[in-house]
C-alpha cells in the first residue's frame, strides 16, 4: 500500500497472520482500536525482502506506514445491542412480522455518518423479519419498546457485505445505528380498548346508527399529540358505525355509555393507513384516542319522560291548547347547566301545541298534573337540532327538570270560548237578560262571564277577557249595529256547526 494513499484499505482482520498482509503489518496492526493511529516501521525481511515490489518498493527497503484503523470485525461476531433509554411502561415489544416506524442515525464504526432519518424529516418504516431490512437490523430491533433508544452494531456480513451500498457505505463496513422506536403494530392487529371509566348509571350503550358528541385527545404511541377537540372547545359530532369516521374509531365508539371515558388504540390499517393524513399524521401511524362521550342519540329516538313526583289528587292534566306555568332547569347530559326558570322573576308559561317552545319540551309538558315533577330527555331533532341555539351546542341532547305549577284548560285553535257543558237550549233568550230582543255588548259580556264563573264555559287562557268578549261580540254582530239579535246569533251558530262538521 503506498504511503500517501488517502483511500481506506480493507482486509479481513480475522485472517491476519495468514499471508494476506506483509508480516510486519500483520504484527504491527495487532492490538489497534478503531480510530487509533500508529506509525509502523517494517524492516525488509518483514516486508518485501531482497525482491522488493515492482517499481514502487526497491529490494531490501525498510517501509514506514502511517496507519489509522477505521473498522474491524470477526466472522464470529454477532449483532451487538445496547439500550440507551427505555420507557417506564412497555406493554408490547417488537416481534417478527411486526411493522415498525423508527428514527435512526447511521454511522460507520469510526463515527463517519452515512444516513439519518432525522435529516429526511420522516421515520424509516418497515416490516420486521420479512427481509425488508438488512439482517442485522432485523435482528437488532427485536424486543424494542416504543420510545426505547438503542445502539445497534452490525458486522458487515449482516449488513451490506463486500458490495457495500452506494458511495456512503464502503465494502466490508461495520454499521452503527442509534435507533429510536416511534411506533409498532402488526398487520393482524385489531383496535384495543383500555382505561375505561364507565358511569354507574348507563341506560343504554351506543350502537351503529347513533349520532354521538364526544371530546378526544389524539396522540401517537410515543405520546406526541396530533389533535385535540378540547383546544377547539367543541365536541366532535358524528354518526357511528356508518363510515363517517375512520373504521377503528367507528368500531371503538360502539358499546359506550353516555359519560364514559376510554382509550382506543387504532392500528394504521384501521386509521389512515400507509398514506397518513396531511402534515400531522404520517403514513402507517398507530393512533391513540382518549375519548370522553358527552352524549349520543338515535334519529329515531323519542322524548323520554320520567315522573319523579306525582300528587295524590290529580283531576286535570295538561294537554294541547292549555296555558301552563312551570318551573324548569335545563342542562346537557354531562351536567353542564344551560338555563333555569329561577333566572327570571316570573314562572315560565306557554300554551301547549302553539309552537311556543321546542317540540320535545312541548311534548314533555303534556299529561302533567299541577304539582307533578318529572325529568325529560329531549333528542336534538326535537330540540335545537344540528345548529343548536344561543348557549346550546349543535346536536345536543337536553335534560329538563320540570314542575307544573298552574294549569288553565284551553280551547281549540281558532276559538275564543267553548262550552264545557251543553249550551242553553234557548241561547238567545238566556243571553237577552232584559228580554228586549237585543243584546248589547254589556249584556253579552255579563252572560259570558257568568258561564265561565259557573264552570259551564271556558275562554281562551292567557288573553284579556275583555278583549275576548269584544272579539266574540264583533263576530256575532253581523250587521255591525252594536247589538245582537236572534237571527244574527242563529246564523252564527249554524255556521259554527257546519265548520265543526267539516273539521270532523
Short mmCIF file of C-alpha atoms in Angstrom, two decimals:
data_model
loop_
_atom_site.label_atom_id
_atom_site.label_comp_id
_atom_site.label_asym_id
_atom_site.label_seq_id
_atom_site.Cartn_x
_atom_site.Cartn_y
_atom_site.Cartn_z
CA UNK A 1 0.00 0.00 0.00
CA UNK A 2 1.56 3.35 -0.98
CA UNK A 3 2.28 5.59 2.00
CA UNK A 4 0.49 8.65 0.67
CA UNK A 5 -2.74 6.89 -0.37
CA UNK A 6 -5.90 8.53 1.02
CA UNK A 7 -8.19 5.55 0.32
CA UNK A 8 -9.05 3.11 3.10
CA UNK A 9 -7.58 -0.34 2.79
CA UNK A 10 -9.95 -3.23 3.50
CA UNK A 11 -8.91 -6.65 4.65
CA UNK A 12 -10.16 -9.38 6.93
CA UNK A 13 -8.52 -8.84 10.30
CA UNK A 14 -9.77 -12.21 11.36
CA UNK A 15 -7.25 -13.62 8.90
CA UNK A 16 -4.18 -11.69 9.94
CA UNK A 17 -1.16 -13.89 10.03
CA UNK A 18 -2.48 -15.91 7.12
CA UNK A 19 -0.42 -14.28 4.38
CA UNK A 20 -2.87 -11.61 3.26
CA UNK A 21 -0.57 -8.84 4.56
CA UNK A 22 3.18 -8.45 4.75
CA UNK A 23 4.36 -9.93 8.03
CA UNK A 24 5.35 -6.56 9.51
CA UNK A 25 1.88 -5.08 9.04
CA UNK A 26 0.34 -8.31 10.30
CA UNK A 27 2.23 -7.80 13.56
CA UNK A 28 2.06 -4.00 13.69
CA UNK A 29 -1.73 -3.78 13.43
CA UNK A 30 -2.50 -6.24 16.20
CA UNK A 31 -3.98 -4.60 19.28
CA UNK A 32 -5.17 -1.48 17.47
CA UNK A 33 -8.53 0.17 18.29
CA UNK A 34 -10.86 1.79 15.82
CA UNK A 35 -9.73 5.36 15.09
CA UNK A 36 -6.29 4.64 16.61
CA UNK A 37 -3.32 5.98 14.61
CA UNK A 38 0.06 4.22 14.52
CA UNK A 39 3.36 4.61 12.70
CA UNK A 40 4.72 1.15 11.90
CA UNK A 41 8.29 0.69 10.63
CA UNK A 42 8.82 -2.63 8.88
CA UNK A 43 12.34 -3.99 8.15
CA UNK A 44 12.95 -5.59 4.73
CA UNK A 45 12.79 -9.17 5.97
CA UNK A 46 9.23 -8.50 7.31
CA UNK A 47 8.27 -6.57 4.17
CA UNK A 48 9.25 -7.36 0.55
CA UNK A 49 12.84 -8.54 1.26
CA UNK A 50 15.52 -8.67 -1.40
CA UNK A 51 12.94 -8.87 -4.19
CA UNK A 52 11.18 -5.61 -3.50
CA UNK A 53 7.78 -4.94 -5.08
CA UNK A 54 7.89 -3.91 -8.70
CA UNK A 55 8.87 -0.36 -9.47
CA UNK A 56 7.39 1.00 -6.22
CA UNK A 57 9.40 -0.77 -3.49
CA UNK A 58 13.14 -1.32 -4.15
CA UNK A 59 14.85 -4.51 -2.85
CA UNK A 60 15.86 -4.55 0.84
CA UNK A 61 13.71 -1.48 1.62
CA UNK A 62 12.59 -0.59 5.12
CA UNK A 63 8.99 0.57 4.95
CA UNK A 64 7.21 3.11 7.13
CA UNK A 65 3.40 3.04 7.39
CA UNK A 66 1.10 5.67 8.95
CA UNK A 67 -1.99 3.65 9.88
CA UNK A 68 -5.44 4.63 11.12
CA UNK A 69 -7.84 1.79 11.95
CA UNK A 70 -11.29 2.50 10.52
CA UNK A 71 -13.08 -0.77 11.12
CA UNK A 72 -12.64 -4.31 12.33
CA UNK A 73 -14.82 -7.38 12.67
CA UNK A 74 -14.69 -11.11 13.04
CA UNK A 75 -16.68 -13.80 11.29
CA UNK A 76 -17.85 -14.95 14.69
CA UNK A 77 -19.25 -11.52 15.53
CA UNK A 78 -22.94 -11.13 16.40
CA UNK A 79 -25.19 -8.12 16.31
CA UNK A 80 -24.46 -6.08 19.42
CA UNK A 81 -27.28 -4.06 21.02
CA UNK A 82 -27.15 -1.58 23.88
CA UNK A 83 -30.26 0.07 25.34
CA UNK A 84 -29.60 3.77 25.86
CA UNK A 85 -33.00 4.62 27.34
CA UNK A 86 -36.31 2.82 27.72
CA UNK A 87 -39.87 3.86 28.67
CA UNK A 88 -41.26 3.08 32.11
CA UNK A 89 -44.23 1.25 30.71
CA UNK A 90 -43.70 -1.25 27.92
CA UNK A 91 -46.85 -3.18 27.10
CA UNK A 92 -45.50 -4.63 23.88
CA UNK A 93 -42.16 -5.10 22.15
CA UNK A 94 -41.14 -5.77 18.57
CA UNK A 95 -41.63 -9.29 17.22
CA UNK A 96 -41.16 -10.78 13.81
CA UNK A 97 -43.88 -9.80 11.27
CA UNK A 98 -44.49 -6.53 13.18
CA UNK A 99 -44.44 -3.26 11.26
CA UNK A 100 -42.23 -0.59 12.83
CA UNK A 101 -41.56 3.10 12.38
CA UNK A 102 -38.27 4.33 13.77
CA UNK A 103 -35.81 7.19 13.60
CA UNK A 104 -32.10 6.48 13.26
CA UNK A 105 -28.65 7.93 12.86
CA UNK A 106 -26.32 5.62 10.96
CA UNK A 107 -22.53 5.82 11.15
CA UNK A 108 -19.56 3.69 10.25
CA UNK A 109 -17.56 2.20 13.08
CA UNK A 110 -15.18 5.16 13.02
CA UNK A 111 -18.10 7.57 13.50
CA UNK A 112 -18.48 8.71 9.90
CA UNK A 113 -22.19 9.36 9.28
CA UNK A 114 -23.77 7.80 6.21
CA UNK A 115 -27.51 8.27 6.71
CA UNK A 116 -30.12 9.73 9.08
CA UNK A 117 -33.92 9.64 9.12
CA UNK A 118 -33.89 12.92 11.04
CA UNK A 119 -32.32 14.68 8.08
CA UNK A 120 -35.11 13.34 5.88
CA UNK A 121 -37.77 14.51 8.31
CA UNK A 122 -39.53 11.16 8.41
CA UNK A 123 -39.23 7.78 10.08
CA UNK A 124 -37.98 4.64 8.40
CA UNK A 125 -40.93 2.25 8.11
CA UNK A 126 -40.61 -1.48 7.59
CA UNK A 127 -41.82 -4.98 8.36
CA UNK A 128 -39.53 -6.89 10.70
CA UNK A 129 -38.20 -10.34 9.90
CA UNK A 130 -39.57 -10.34 6.35
CA UNK A 131 -36.38 -9.39 4.50
CA UNK A 132 -37.25 -5.72 4.16
CA UNK A 133 -34.26 -4.74 6.33
CA UNK A 134 -30.66 -5.84 6.38
CA UNK A 135 -30.33 -8.97 8.51
CA UNK A 136 -28.55 -7.21 11.34
CA UNK A 137 -31.29 -4.58 11.71
CA UNK A 138 -33.97 -7.26 11.50
CA UNK A 139 -32.28 -8.89 14.47
CA UNK A 140 -31.19 -5.80 16.37
CA UNK A 141 -34.60 -4.15 16.52
CA UNK A 142 -36.36 -7.21 18.00
CA UNK A 143 -37.58 -6.70 21.56
CA UNK A 144 -37.62 -2.91 21.39
CA UNK A 145 -40.42 -0.91 23.03
CA UNK A 146 -41.98 2.24 21.67
CA UNK A 147 -39.93 5.14 23.00
CA UNK A 148 -36.82 3.00 23.53
CA UNK A 149 -33.46 4.18 22.20
CA UNK A 150 -30.96 1.51 21.29
CA UNK A 151 -27.47 1.37 19.78
CA UNK A 152 -27.12 -1.47 17.30
CA UNK A 153 -23.71 -2.56 15.89
CA UNK A 154 -23.94 -4.75 12.80
CA UNK A 155 -20.98 -6.62 11.28
CA UNK A 156 -20.67 -6.29 7.50
CA UNK A 157 -21.74 -9.85 6.69
CA UNK A 158 -25.12 -8.97 8.34
CA UNK A 159 -25.18 -5.57 6.60
CA UNK A 160 -24.04 -4.80 3.05
CA UNK A 161 -21.02 -7.12 2.94
CA UNK A 162 -18.40 -6.91 0.21
CA UNK A 163 -20.55 -4.80 -2.13
CA UNK A 164 -21.27 -2.02 0.35
CA UNK A 165 -24.05 0.43 -0.54
CA UNK A 166 -23.53 3.39 -2.84
CA UNK A 167 -20.82 5.90 -2.07
CA UNK A 168 -21.64 6.19 1.62
CA UNK A 169 -21.13 2.60 2.81
CA UNK A 170 -17.83 1.01 1.69
CA UNK A 171 -17.20 -2.69 1.25
CA UNK A 172 -16.99 -4.77 4.43
CA UNK A 173 -18.18 -1.89 6.63
CA UNK A 174 -19.42 -2.41 10.16
CA UNK A 175 -22.51 -0.25 10.72
CA UNK A 176 -23.60 1.51 13.88
CA UNK A 177 -27.22 2.61 14.28
CA UNK A 178 -28.70 4.76 17.02
CA UNK A 179 -32.40 3.82 16.82
CA UNK A 180 -35.46 5.43 18.45
CA UNK A 181 -38.59 3.29 18.05
CA UNK A 182 -41.56 5.56 17.31
CA UNK A 183 -44.29 3.05 16.56
CA UNK A 184 -45.12 -0.59 16.07
CA UNK A 185 -48.11 -2.69 15.14
CA UNK A 186 -48.94 -5.95 13.50
CA UNK A 187 -50.96 -6.11 10.29
CA UNK A 188 -53.29 -8.53 12.08
CA UNK A 189 -53.97 -6.12 14.97
CA UNK A 190 -57.48 -5.04 15.91
CA UNK A 191 -58.30 -1.95 17.96
CA UNK A 192 -57.63 -2.16 21.69
CA UNK A 193 -59.77 -0.53 24.36
CA UNK A 194 -58.43 0.28 27.82
CA UNK A 195 -58.58 2.79 30.69
CA UNK A 196 -62.35 2.62 30.69
CA UNK A 197 -64.25 4.73 33.21
CA UNK A 198 -67.91 3.77 32.95
CA UNK A 199 -70.61 5.71 34.81
CA UNK A 200 -72.69 3.73 37.30
CA UNK A 201 -75.93 4.63 35.56
CA UNK A 202 -75.99 3.53 31.94
CA UNK A 203 -79.48 3.39 30.44
CA UNK A 204 -78.19 2.11 27.11
CA UNK A 205 -74.98 1.69 25.14
CA UNK A 206 -74.27 3.17 21.75
CA UNK A 207 -74.93 1.16 18.61
CA UNK A 208 -74.32 1.65 14.91
CA UNK A 209 -76.55 4.39 13.57
CA UNK A 210 -76.37 6.55 16.70
CA UNK A 211 -75.23 10.17 16.48
CA UNK A 212 -72.53 10.97 19.05
CA UNK A 213 -70.88 14.05 20.53
CA UNK A 214 -67.51 13.38 22.15
CA UNK A 215 -64.28 15.05 23.16
CA UNK A 216 -60.92 13.47 22.38
CA UNK A 217 -57.17 13.80 22.63
CA UNK A 218 -55.33 12.15 19.74
CA UNK A 219 -51.71 11.06 20.21
CA UNK A 220 -49.18 8.73 18.67
CA UNK A 221 -47.81 5.76 20.61
CA UNK A 222 -44.92 7.92 21.83
CA UNK A 223 -47.38 10.32 23.47
CA UNK A 224 -46.98 13.19 20.99
CA UNK A 225 -50.33 14.93 20.42
CA UNK A 226 -51.50 15.41 16.85
CA UNK A 227 -55.03 16.72 17.51
CA UNK A 228 -57.48 17.51 20.30
CA UNK A 229 -61.07 18.69 20.39
CA UNK A 230 -60.51 20.48 23.70
CA UNK A 231 -58.37 23.18 22.07
CA UNK A 232 -61.26 23.97 19.73
CA UNK A 233 -63.69 23.95 22.67
CA UNK A 234 -66.09 21.91 20.55
CA UNK A 235 -67.03 18.27 20.60
CA UNK A 236 -66.56 16.10 17.55
CA UNK A 237 -70.02 15.12 16.29
CA UNK A 238 -70.71 12.19 14.00
CA UNK A 239 -72.78 9.16 13.21
CA UNK A 240 -71.05 5.96 14.31
CA UNK A 241 -70.87 2.59 12.61
CA UNK A 242 -71.76 4.13 9.25
CA UNK A 243 -68.38 5.01 7.76
CA UNK A 244 -68.39 8.70 8.65
CA UNK A 245 -65.13 8.29 10.63
CA UNK A 246 -62.08 6.03 10.26
CA UNK A 247 -63.00 2.38 10.74
CA UNK A 248 -61.17 1.95 14.05
CA UNK A 249 -62.98 4.88 15.60
CA UNK A 250 -66.26 3.70 14.12
CA UNK A 251 -65.76 0.45 15.99
CA UNK A 252 -64.28 1.94 19.16
CA UNK A 253 -67.24 4.26 19.72
CA UNK A 254 -69.79 1.47 19.75
CA UNK A 255 -70.88 -0.05 23.03
CA UNK A 256 -70.11 3.06 25.10
CA UNK A 257 -72.24 4.76 27.75
CA UNK A 258 -73.01 8.46 27.98
CA UNK A 259 -70.30 9.96 30.17
CA UNK A 260 -67.86 7.09 29.58
CA UNK A 261 -64.16 7.66 29.13
CA UNK A 262 -61.96 5.19 27.28
CA UNK A 263 -58.67 4.91 25.43
CA UNK A 264 -58.84 3.40 21.96
CA UNK A 265 -55.67 2.41 20.08
CA UNK A 266 -56.03 2.08 16.32
CA UNK A 267 -53.57 0.22 14.07
CA UNK A 268 -52.90 2.15 10.85
CA UNK A 269 -54.96 -0.18 8.66
CA UNK A 270 -57.95 0.90 10.78
CA UNK A 271 -56.89 4.56 10.77
CA UNK A 272 -55.21 6.48 7.93
CA UNK A 273 -53.15 3.63 6.51
CA UNK A 274 -49.94 3.99 4.55
CA UNK A 275 -50.92 7.42 3.23
CA UNK A 276 -51.40 9.12 6.60
CA UNK A 277 -53.40 12.36 6.80
CA UNK A 278 -51.99 15.74 5.85
CA UNK A 279 -48.89 17.02 7.59
CA UNK A 280 -49.85 15.88 11.07
CA UNK A 281 -50.33 12.12 10.72
CA UNK A 282 -47.57 10.20 8.92
CA UNK A 283 -48.18 7.05 6.95
CA UNK A 284 -48.55 3.75 8.86
CA UNK A 285 -49.04 5.56 12.19
CA UNK A 286 -50.73 3.90 15.15
CA UNK A 287 -53.17 6.36 16.73
CA UNK A 288 -54.30 6.61 20.33
CA UNK A 289 -57.53 8.39 21.21
CA UNK A 290 -58.56 9.29 24.76
CA UNK A 291 -62.31 9.75 24.45
CA UNK A 292 -64.97 11.31 26.66
CA UNK A 293 -68.50 10.60 25.45
CA UNK A 294 -70.71 13.65 26.10
CA UNK A 295 -73.96 12.28 24.69
CA UNK A 296 -75.47 10.30 21.86
CA UNK A 297 -78.89 9.72 20.40
CA UNK A 298 -80.56 7.97 17.53
CA UNK A 299 -82.55 9.85 14.89
CA UNK A 300 -85.46 7.55 15.78
CA UNK A 301 -85.34 8.46 19.48
CA UNK A 302 -88.45 9.94 21.07
CA UNK A 303 -88.79 12.10 24.17
CA UNK A 304 -88.03 10.23 27.40
CA UNK A 305 -90.25 11.13 30.36
CA UNK A 306 -89.51 10.02 33.93
CA UNK A 307 -92.02 11.08 36.60
CA UNK A 308 -90.19 11.84 39.85
CA UNK A 309 -93.22 13.06 41.87
CA UNK A 310 -96.95 12.92 41.32
CA UNK A 311 -99.58 14.41 43.68
CA UNK A 312 -102.13 12.04 45.18
CA UNK A 313 -105.07 14.05 43.79
CA UNK A 314 -104.97 14.85 40.08
CA UNK A 315 -108.24 15.93 38.48
CA UNK A 316 -106.78 17.69 35.44
CA UNK A 317 -103.78 17.02 33.26
CA UNK A 318 -102.15 19.34 30.75
CA UNK A 319 -102.95 18.98 27.07
CA UNK A 320 -102.82 20.80 23.76
CA UNK A 321 -104.21 24.36 23.90
CA UNK A 322 -103.79 24.58 27.69
CA UNK A 323 -102.00 27.52 29.27
CA UNK A 324 -99.50 26.28 31.82
CA UNK A 325 -97.00 27.81 34.22
CA UNK A 326 -93.97 25.74 35.16
CA UNK A 327 -90.51 25.67 36.68
CA UNK A 328 -87.61 24.16 34.75
CA UNK A 329 -83.89 23.51 34.84
CA UNK A 330 -82.18 22.70 31.54
CA UNK A 331 -78.74 21.11 31.24
CA UNK A 332 -76.64 18.97 28.93
CA UNK A 333 -76.29 15.28 29.71
CA UNK A 334 -72.83 15.86 31.18
CA UNK A 335 -74.40 18.15 33.79
CA UNK A 336 -73.49 21.46 32.16
CA UNK A 337 -76.21 23.92 33.22
CA UNK A 338 -77.79 25.89 30.39
CA UNK A 339 -80.97 27.65 31.56
CA UNK A 340 -83.33 27.78 34.52
CA UNK A 341 -86.65 29.46 35.25
CA UNK A 342 -85.09 30.58 38.53
CA UNK A 343 -83.07 33.04 36.43
CA UNK A 344 -86.27 35.03 35.86
CA UNK A 345 -88.70 36.86 38.13
CA UNK A 346 -91.77 35.05 36.81
CA UNK A 347 -92.65 31.46 36.10
CA UNK A 348 -92.26 30.20 32.58
CA UNK A 349 -95.57 29.93 30.73
CA UNK A 350 -96.69 28.58 27.40
CA UNK A 351 -99.72 27.41 25.51
CA UNK A 352 -99.20 23.77 24.61
CA UNK A 353 -99.33 22.97 20.94
CA UNK A 354 -98.90 26.60 19.93
CA UNK A 355 -95.28 26.19 18.80
CA UNK A 356 -94.04 28.42 21.61
CA UNK A 357 -91.34 26.05 22.87
CA UNK A 358 -89.20 23.31 21.26
CA UNK A 359 -91.19 20.27 20.21
CA UNK A 360 -89.65 17.92 22.77
CA UNK A 361 -90.42 20.23 25.67
CA UNK A 362 -93.98 20.79 24.42
CA UNK A 363 -94.44 17.03 24.38
CA UNK A 364 -92.77 16.53 27.75
CA UNK A 365 -95.11 19.05 29.41
CA UNK A 366 -98.25 17.23 28.33
CA UNK A 367 -100.20 14.93 30.61
CA UNK A 368 -98.88 16.59 33.78
CA UNK A 369 -100.82 17.30 36.96
CA UNK A 370 -100.36 20.54 38.89
CA UNK A 371 -97.60 19.81 41.39
CA UNK A 372 -96.12 16.98 39.32
CA UNK A 373 -92.35 16.83 38.76
CA UNK A 374 -90.58 14.96 36.03
CA UNK A 375 -87.32 14.75 34.10
CA UNK A 376 -87.46 14.87 30.33
CA UNK A 377 -84.69 13.85 27.92
CA UNK A 378 -85.00 15.52 24.52
CA UNK A 379 -83.02 14.36 21.45
CA UNK A 380 -81.71 17.20 19.26
CA UNK A 381 -84.16 16.61 16.40
CA UNK A 382 -86.90 17.50 18.90
CA UNK A 383 -84.77 20.21 20.49
CA UNK A 384 -82.48 22.74 18.81
CA UNK A 385 -81.22 20.45 16.04
CA UNK A 386 -77.82 20.38 14.39
CA UNK A 387 -77.32 24.14 14.56
CA UNK A 388 -78.12 24.49 18.25
CA UNK A 389 -79.14 27.85 19.70
CA UNK A 390 -77.62 30.61 21.78
CA UNK A 391 -75.89 28.78 24.61
CA UNK A 392 -76.89 25.36 23.24
CA UNK A 393 -74.35 23.33 21.22
CA UNK A 394 -75.41 21.80 17.93
CA UNK A 395 -76.87 18.28 18.09
CA UNK A 396 -77.05 18.39 21.89
CA UNK A 397 -79.34 16.11 23.88
CA UNK A 398 -81.11 18.19 26.53
CA UNK A 399 -82.05 17.24 30.10
CA UNK A 400 -85.02 19.10 31.63
CA UNK A 401 -86.24 19.02 35.22
CA UNK A 402 -89.87 20.19 35.18
CA UNK A 403 -92.52 21.08 37.76
CA UNK A 404 -96.04 22.12 36.73
CA UNK A 405 -97.22 25.00 38.92
CA UNK A 406 -100.51 26.07 37.31
CA UNK A 407 -102.86 24.86 34.61
CA UNK A 408 -105.61 26.65 32.73
CA UNK A 409 -107.51 24.45 30.32
CA UNK A 410 -107.50 25.84 26.82
CA UNK A 411 -109.78 25.99 23.82
CA UNK A 412 -109.20 24.59 20.33
CA UNK A 413 -107.23 26.66 17.86
CA UNK A 414 -109.37 29.35 16.27
CA UNK A 415 -111.79 29.54 19.21
CA UNK A 416 -112.09 32.18 21.91
CA UNK A 417 -114.74 30.42 24.01
CA UNK A 418 -116.02 26.83 24.29
CA UNK A 419 -118.84 25.26 26.23
CA UNK A 420 -117.80 22.80 28.90
CA UNK A 421 -121.43 21.76 29.36
CA UNK A 422 -124.21 21.86 26.81
CA UNK A 423 -125.23 25.37 25.83
CA UNK A 424 -128.76 26.54 26.89
CA UNK A 425 -131.47 25.33 24.52
CA UNK A 426 -132.75 28.88 24.13
CA UNK A 427 -129.39 30.56 23.92
CA UNK A 428 -130.59 33.98 22.77
CA UNK A 429 -133.27 34.21 25.45
CA UNK A 430 -130.63 33.30 28.08
CA UNK A 431 -128.31 35.94 26.70
CA UNK A 432 -131.07 38.63 26.43
CA UNK A 433 -131.14 39.41 30.13
CA UNK A 434 -133.73 42.27 29.93
CA UNK A 435 -135.74 40.39 27.29
CA UNK A 436 -135.96 43.33 24.88
CA UNK A 437 -134.93 41.33 21.82
CA UNK A 438 -131.49 42.93 21.60
CA UNK A 439 -128.21 42.05 23.29
CA UNK A 440 -125.65 44.87 23.60
CA UNK A 441 -122.02 44.16 24.46
CA UNK A 442 -122.66 44.78 28.16
CA UNK A 443 -125.30 42.02 28.35
CA UNK A 444 -123.18 39.75 26.15
CA UNK A 445 -120.13 40.20 28.40
CA UNK A 446 -122.14 39.65 31.58
CA UNK A 447 -123.59 36.43 30.15
CA UNK A 448 -120.20 35.03 29.05
CA UNK A 449 -118.51 35.83 32.37
CA UNK A 450 -121.37 34.12 34.23
CA UNK A 451 -120.87 30.91 32.18
CA UNK A 452 -117.17 30.94 32.98
CA UNK A 453 -117.77 31.59 36.68
CA UNK A 454 -120.26 28.69 36.90
CA UNK A 455 -117.90 26.37 35.04
CA UNK A 456 -120.22 25.94 32.09
CA UNK A 457 -117.89 27.55 29.57
CA UNK A 458 -114.20 28.35 29.12
CA UNK A 459 -112.42 31.28 27.50
CA UNK A 460 -109.06 31.10 25.77
CA UNK A 461 -106.43 31.37 28.54
CA UNK A 462 -103.68 33.92 28.53
CA UNK A 463 -105.79 36.59 26.81
CA UNK A 464 -107.53 39.56 28.45
CA UNK A 465 -111.22 38.53 28.98
CA UNK A 466 -112.44 41.94 27.83
CA UNK A 467 -110.55 41.51 24.52
CA UNK A 468 -112.08 38.06 24.09
CA UNK A 469 -115.60 39.34 24.76
CA UNK A 470 -115.10 42.27 22.37
CA UNK A 471 -113.87 39.91 19.62
CA UNK A 472 -116.71 37.47 20.21
CA UNK A 473 -119.27 40.26 20.12
CA UNK A 474 -117.88 41.62 16.84
CA UNK A 475 -118.13 38.13 15.33
CA UNK A 476 -121.80 37.83 16.42
CA UNK A 477 -122.84 41.37 15.49
CA UNK A 478 -123.01 40.66 11.80
CA UNK A 479 -124.55 43.96 10.67
CA UNK A 480 -122.26 45.95 12.99
CA UNK A 481 -125.09 47.96 14.58
CA UNK A 482 -123.87 47.49 18.17
CA UNK A 483 -126.42 44.84 19.21
CA UNK A 484 -127.02 41.17 18.55
CA UNK A 485 -130.47 39.93 17.56
CA UNK A 486 -131.79 36.39 17.44
CA UNK A 487 -131.34 35.97 13.68
CA UNK A 488 -127.69 37.01 13.87
CA UNK A 489 -126.99 34.54 16.68
CA UNK A 490 -128.88 31.74 14.91
CA UNK A 491 -126.92 32.24 11.69
CA UNK A 492 -123.59 32.25 13.52
CA UNK A 493 -124.45 29.08 15.48
CA UNK A 494 -125.34 27.26 12.28
CA UNK A 495 -122.10 28.37 10.64
CA UNK A 496 -120.12 27.12 13.64
CA UNK A 497 -121.89 23.75 13.47
CA UNK A 498 -121.11 23.46 9.77
CA UNK A 499 -117.47 24.32 10.36
CA UNK A 500 -117.18 21.74 13.13
CA UNK A 501 -118.78 19.15 10.87
CA UNK A 502 -116.26 19.91 8.12
CA UNK A 503 -113.37 19.63 10.56
CA UNK A 504 -114.59 16.23 11.73
#
